[in-house]
Amino acid sequence: MPILSSTSQVQAHSLECVSEVKGKQAFWAMPDQLYKQPGLDMDLSVLATRLSANLNAFRQGMTEHRHMEKLQQSVALARSISANGTPASFVTGH
């Protein structure tokens, strides 16, 4: 859930795009790559390439903003239930 900045939204979107191209394992590997160099402006295409993702397909997904609506819905839901960070846990009952 990208709530910190516009950069985190773009990075979250890159996770969805790399997952679409390379699978769920790449979804979880991408943040590891991002966190290896915190604070640096990282080229997301380079990270996708490191994960052996098809670069053209990855870039197309990023350019088309395919998953941004899904991410924006996640942010809206989080805000509606007062979640202001990640991870967040909720206990529900019947």
Coordinates of C-alpha atoms in Angstrom, one line a residue:
M1 CA 0.0 0.0 0.0
P2 CA 1.8 3.1 -1.2
I3 CA 1.0 5.9 1.2
L4 CA 4.3 7.7 1.8
S5 CA 4.8 9.7 -1.4
S6 CA 4.4 9.8 -5.1
T7 CA 7.7 7.8 -5.3
S8 CA 6.2 5.0 -3.2
Q9 CA 3.2 4.9 -5.5
V10 CA 5.4 4.5 -8.6
Q11 CA 7.5 1.9 -6.8
A12 CA 4.3 0.0 -5.7
H13 CA 3.1 0.2 -9.3
S14 CA 6.4 -1.3 -10.5
L15 CA 5.8 -4.3 -8.2
E16 CA 2.5 -5.0 -9.8
C17 CA 4.0 -4.6 -13.3
V18 CA 6.9 -6.9 -12.6
S19 CA 4.5 -9.4 -11.1
E20 CA 2.4 -9.3 -14.2
V21 CA 5.4 -9.9 -16.4
K22 CA 7.4 -12.3 -14.3
G23 CA 5.1 -13.7 -11.6
K24 CA 4.5 -13.3 -7.9
Q25 CA 8.0 -14.3 -7.0
A26 CA 9.3 -11.2 -8.8
F27 CA 6.7 -9.2 -6.9
W28 CA 8.4 -10.1 -3.6
A29 CA 11.9 -9.9 -5.0
M30 CA 11.5 -6.3 -6.3
P31 CA 11.2 -4.7 -2.8
D32 CA 14.4 -6.5 -1.8
Q33 CA 16.2 -4.8 -4.7
L34 CA 14.7 -1.4 -3.8
Y35 CA 15.7 -1.7 -0.2
K36 CA 19.3 -2.6 -1.0
Q37 CA 19.9 1.1 -2.0
P38 CA 17.6 3.2 0.2
G39 CA 17.4 6.8 -0.5
L40 CA 18.7 6.5 -4.0
D41 CA 16.7 7.3 -7.1
M42 CA 16.6 3.8 -8.6
D43 CA 15.9 3.0 -12.2
L44 CA 13.0 0.6 -11.9
S45 CA 13.7 -0.8 -15.4
V46 CA 17.1 -1.9 -14.2
L47 CA 15.6 -3.7 -11.2
A48 CA 13.1 -5.4 -13.5
T49 CA 15.9 -6.5 -15.8
R50 CA 17.8 -7.9 -12.8
L51 CA 14.8 -10.1 -12.1
S52 CA 14.8 -11.3 -15.7
A53 CA 11.5 -9.6 -16.5
N54 CA 10.7 -8.8 -20.2
L55 CA 11.8 -5.2 -20.2
N56 CA 9.4 -4.1 -23.0
A57 CA 6.4 -5.6 -21.3
F58 CA 7.4 -4.1 -18.0
R59 CA 7.9 -0.6 -19.5
Q60 CA 4.5 -0.9 -21.3
G61 CA 2.7 -1.7 -18.1
M62 CA 4.4 1.2 -16.3
T63 CA 3.6 3.6 -19.2
E64 CA 0.0 2.5 -19.4
H65 CA -0.4 2.9 -15.6
R66 CA -2.2 -0.5 -15.6
H67 CA -2.3 -1.0 -11.9
M68 CA -2.6 2.6 -10.6
E69 CA -6.4 2.4 -10.1
K70 CA -6.0 -0.7 -7.9
L71 CA -3.3 1.0 -5.9
Q72 CA -5.4 4.2 -5.4
Q73 CA -8.3 2.0 -4.2
S74 CA -6.0 0.4 -1.7
V75 CA -5.0 3.8 -0.4
A76 CA -8.6 5.0 -0.2
L77 CA -9.6 1.9 1.7
A78 CA -6.6 2.3 4.1
R79 CA -7.5 5.9 4.8
S80 CA -11.2 5.1 5.3
I81 CA -10.3 2.7 8.1
S82 CA -7.6 5.0 9.6
A83 CA -4.6 2.9 8.5
N84 CA -1.7 5.3 8.2
G85 CA 1.3 3.0 7.7
T86 CA 2.4 -0.4 6.6
P87 CA 2.2 -3.0 7.7
A88 CA -1.2 -2.7 9.4
S89 CA -3.1 -5.4 11.2
F90 CA -6.8 -5.5 12.0
V91 CA -8.8 -7.9 14.1
T92 CA -12.4 -8.3 13.1
G93 CA -15.2 -10.1 14.8
H94 CA -18.7 -11.3 14.0

